[in-house]
Short mmCIF file of C-alpha atoms in Angstrom, two decimals:
data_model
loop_
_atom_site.label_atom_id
_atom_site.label_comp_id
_atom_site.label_asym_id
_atom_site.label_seq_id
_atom_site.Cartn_x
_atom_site.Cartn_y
_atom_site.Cartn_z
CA UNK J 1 85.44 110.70 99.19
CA UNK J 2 81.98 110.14 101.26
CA UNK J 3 80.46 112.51 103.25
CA UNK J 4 77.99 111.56 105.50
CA UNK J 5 76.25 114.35 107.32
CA UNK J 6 74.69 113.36 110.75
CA UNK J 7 71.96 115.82 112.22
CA UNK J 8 70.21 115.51 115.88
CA UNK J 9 68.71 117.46 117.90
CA UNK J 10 69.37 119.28 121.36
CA UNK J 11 67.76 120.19 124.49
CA UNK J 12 65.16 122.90 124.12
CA UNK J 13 67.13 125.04 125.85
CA UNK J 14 69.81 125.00 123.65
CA UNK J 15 69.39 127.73 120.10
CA UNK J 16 70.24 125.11 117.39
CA UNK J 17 70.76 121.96 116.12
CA UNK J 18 74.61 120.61 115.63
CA UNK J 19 75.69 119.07 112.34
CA UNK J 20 78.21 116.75 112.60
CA UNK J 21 80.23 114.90 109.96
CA UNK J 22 82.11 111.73 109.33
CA UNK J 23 84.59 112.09 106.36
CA UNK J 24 85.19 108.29 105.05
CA UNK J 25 87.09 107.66 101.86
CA UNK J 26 85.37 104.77 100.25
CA UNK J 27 86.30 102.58 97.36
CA UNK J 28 84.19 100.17 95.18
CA UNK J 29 85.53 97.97 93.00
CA UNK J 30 85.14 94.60 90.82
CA UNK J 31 88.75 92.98 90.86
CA UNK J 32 88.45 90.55 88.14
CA UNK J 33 89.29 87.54 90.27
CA UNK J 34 92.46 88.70 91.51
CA UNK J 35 93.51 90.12 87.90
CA UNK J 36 95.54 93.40 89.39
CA UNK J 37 95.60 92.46 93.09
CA UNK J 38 98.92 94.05 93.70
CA UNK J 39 97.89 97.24 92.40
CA UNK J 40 95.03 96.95 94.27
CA UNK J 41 96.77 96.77 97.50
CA UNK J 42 99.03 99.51 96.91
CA UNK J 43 96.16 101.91 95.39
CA UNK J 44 94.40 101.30 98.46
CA UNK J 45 97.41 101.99 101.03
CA UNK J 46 98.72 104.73 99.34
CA UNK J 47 95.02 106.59 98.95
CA UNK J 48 94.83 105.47 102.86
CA UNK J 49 90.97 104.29 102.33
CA UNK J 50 88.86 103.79 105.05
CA UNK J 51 86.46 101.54 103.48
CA UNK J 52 86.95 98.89 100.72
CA UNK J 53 83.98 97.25 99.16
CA UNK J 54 85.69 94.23 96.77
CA UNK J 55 83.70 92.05 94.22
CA UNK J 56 85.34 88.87 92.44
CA UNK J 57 87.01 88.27 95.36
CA UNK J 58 88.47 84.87 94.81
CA UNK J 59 90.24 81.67 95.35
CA UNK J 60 92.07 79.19 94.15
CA UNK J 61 90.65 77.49 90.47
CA UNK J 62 88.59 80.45 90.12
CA UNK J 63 91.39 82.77 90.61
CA UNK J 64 93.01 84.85 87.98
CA UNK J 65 95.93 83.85 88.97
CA UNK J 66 95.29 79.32 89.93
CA UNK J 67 95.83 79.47 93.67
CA UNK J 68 95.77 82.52 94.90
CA UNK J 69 93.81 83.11 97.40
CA UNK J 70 92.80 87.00 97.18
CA UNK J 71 91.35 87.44 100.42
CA UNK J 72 93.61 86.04 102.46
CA UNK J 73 96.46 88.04 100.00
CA UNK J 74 94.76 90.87 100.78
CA UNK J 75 94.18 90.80 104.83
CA UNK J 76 97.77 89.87 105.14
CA UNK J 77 98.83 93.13 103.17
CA UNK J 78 96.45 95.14 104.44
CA UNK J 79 96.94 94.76 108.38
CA UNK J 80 94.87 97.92 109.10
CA UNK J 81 92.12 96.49 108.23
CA UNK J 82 89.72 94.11 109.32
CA UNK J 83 87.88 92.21 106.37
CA UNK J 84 84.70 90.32 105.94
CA UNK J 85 84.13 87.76 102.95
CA UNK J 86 81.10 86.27 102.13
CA UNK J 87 81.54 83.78 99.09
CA UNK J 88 78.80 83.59 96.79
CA UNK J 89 79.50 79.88 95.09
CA UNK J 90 82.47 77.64 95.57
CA UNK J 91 83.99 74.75 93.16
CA UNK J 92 82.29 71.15 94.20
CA UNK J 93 84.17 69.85 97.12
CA UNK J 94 86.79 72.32 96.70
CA UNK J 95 86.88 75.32 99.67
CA UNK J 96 89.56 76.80 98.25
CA UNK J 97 88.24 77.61 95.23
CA UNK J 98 85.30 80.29 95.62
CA UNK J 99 83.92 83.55 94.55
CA UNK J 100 82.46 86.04 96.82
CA UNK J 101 82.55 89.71 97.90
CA UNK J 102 84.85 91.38 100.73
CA UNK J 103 84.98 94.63 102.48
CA UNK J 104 87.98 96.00 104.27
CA UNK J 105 87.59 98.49 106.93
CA UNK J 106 90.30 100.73 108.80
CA UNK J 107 90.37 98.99 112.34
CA UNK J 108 89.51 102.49 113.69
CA UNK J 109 85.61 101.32 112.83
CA UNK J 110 84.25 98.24 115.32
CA UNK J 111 82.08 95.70 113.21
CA UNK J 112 78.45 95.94 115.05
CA UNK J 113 76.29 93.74 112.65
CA UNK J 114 77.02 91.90 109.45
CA UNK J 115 74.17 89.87 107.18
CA UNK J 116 74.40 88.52 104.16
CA UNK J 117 71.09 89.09 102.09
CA UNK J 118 70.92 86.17 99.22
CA UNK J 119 69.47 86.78 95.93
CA UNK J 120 70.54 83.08 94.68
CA UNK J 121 71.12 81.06 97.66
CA UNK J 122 74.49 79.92 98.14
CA UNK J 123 75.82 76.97 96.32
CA UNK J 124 78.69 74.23 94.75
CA UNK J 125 79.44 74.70 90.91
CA UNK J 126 80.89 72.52 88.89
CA UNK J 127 84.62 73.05 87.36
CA UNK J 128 84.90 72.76 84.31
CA UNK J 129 88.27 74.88 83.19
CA UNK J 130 89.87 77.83 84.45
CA UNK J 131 87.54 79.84 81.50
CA UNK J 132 84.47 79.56 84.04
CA UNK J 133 81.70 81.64 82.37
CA UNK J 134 80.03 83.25 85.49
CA UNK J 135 76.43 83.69 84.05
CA UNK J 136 72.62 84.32 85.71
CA UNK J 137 71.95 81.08 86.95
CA UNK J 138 75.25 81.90 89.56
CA UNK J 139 74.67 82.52 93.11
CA UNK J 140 74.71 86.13 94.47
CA UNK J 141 74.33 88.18 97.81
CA UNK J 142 74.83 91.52 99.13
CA UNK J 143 77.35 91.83 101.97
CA UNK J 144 75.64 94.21 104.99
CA UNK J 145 77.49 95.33 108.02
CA UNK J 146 77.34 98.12 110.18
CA UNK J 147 80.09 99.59 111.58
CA UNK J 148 80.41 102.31 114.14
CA UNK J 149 83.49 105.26 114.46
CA UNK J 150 83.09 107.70 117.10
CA UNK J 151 79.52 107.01 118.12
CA UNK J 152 78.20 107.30 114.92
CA UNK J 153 76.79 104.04 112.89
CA UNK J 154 77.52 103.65 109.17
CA UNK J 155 76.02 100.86 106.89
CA UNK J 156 77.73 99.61 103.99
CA UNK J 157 76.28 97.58 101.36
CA UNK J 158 78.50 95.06 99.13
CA UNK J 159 76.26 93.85 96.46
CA UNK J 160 77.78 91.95 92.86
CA UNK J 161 74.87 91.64 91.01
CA UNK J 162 74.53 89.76 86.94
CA UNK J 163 75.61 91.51 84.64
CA UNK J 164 73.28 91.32 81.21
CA UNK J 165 74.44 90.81 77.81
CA UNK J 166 76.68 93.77 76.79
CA UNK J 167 76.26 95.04 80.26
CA UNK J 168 72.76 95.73 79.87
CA UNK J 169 69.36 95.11 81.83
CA UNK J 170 67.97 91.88 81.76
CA UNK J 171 64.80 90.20 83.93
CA UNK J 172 67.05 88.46 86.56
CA UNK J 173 69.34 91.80 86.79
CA UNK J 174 66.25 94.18 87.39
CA UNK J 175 64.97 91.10 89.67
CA UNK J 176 68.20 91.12 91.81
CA UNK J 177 68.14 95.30 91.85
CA UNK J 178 64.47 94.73 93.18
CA UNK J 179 65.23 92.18 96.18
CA UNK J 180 68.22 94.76 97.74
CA UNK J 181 65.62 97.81 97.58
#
């Protein structure tokens, strides 16, 4: 669970300054291309999350399982949320098939702003086989968006940056850390 703790200040005339907070549950996670999508869903509903940042949200050839769509599974299933996707790459003339990130967000919060900040400009791959090896030379971004609940603005960040060899730092992954911050 989140806590994000909201100060401002009164009137002079008034003794002290009022704290307010906005409890959020808030869930990141890497879903391996669709790999336990179901449980996903259900973990999600039955922890009744507010805010869902996804990454290896796919479609199609690069789907775990060829042809599902995630995001689209996963707006149908989750219809108390509204969901963003930005796709990162996509298979040469092939929509279907793509890669991106995509946050889900109780429809109790109103979308104000979304950006998408690039760290390897969006692009077609080639296919190859379903075994695609997603390395550095890949296109990333960071999903941004504000939202807004009660009069209070929240940003949330949706970043899938490379991973290095044996999940450790490498130039382009300390590069791509660099460019969000």
């Amino acid at each position: 669970m989140l806590y994000i703790n909201y100060t401002r200040k009164l009137k002079k005339e008034q003794e002290s300054d009022i704290i307010t907070f906005m409890i959020v549950k808030f869930l990141q996670l890497n879903i391996g291309m669709g790999m336990f999508l179901k449980r996903v869903i259900k973990f999600i509903k039955v922890n009744d999350i507010h805010i869902v940042n996804l990454q290896e949200v796919s479609g199609g050839k690069v789907s775990d399982k060829q042809g599902v769509d995630c995001f689209k599974n996963l707006k149908r299933s989750l219809d108390s949320y509204n969901g963003e996707l930005v796709r990162s790459w996509q298979i040469e003339n092939d929509q279907s098939s793509y890669f991106g990130n995509a946050t889900f967000f109780k429809k109790e919060f109103a979308l104000n702003k979304k950006e998408i900040f690039w760290l390897k400009e969006f692009r077609e791959v080639p296919y190859y086989s379903s075994d695609i090896i997603i390395d550095d030379t890949f296109p990333r971004c960071a999903l941004f968006l504000q939202l807004k609940r009660g009069g209070k603005n929240l940003w949330i960040v949706n970043a899938h940056l490379t991973r290095g060899e044996n999940h450790k730092d490498n130039t382009e992954k300390l590069s791509q850390g660099k460019k969000l911050f």
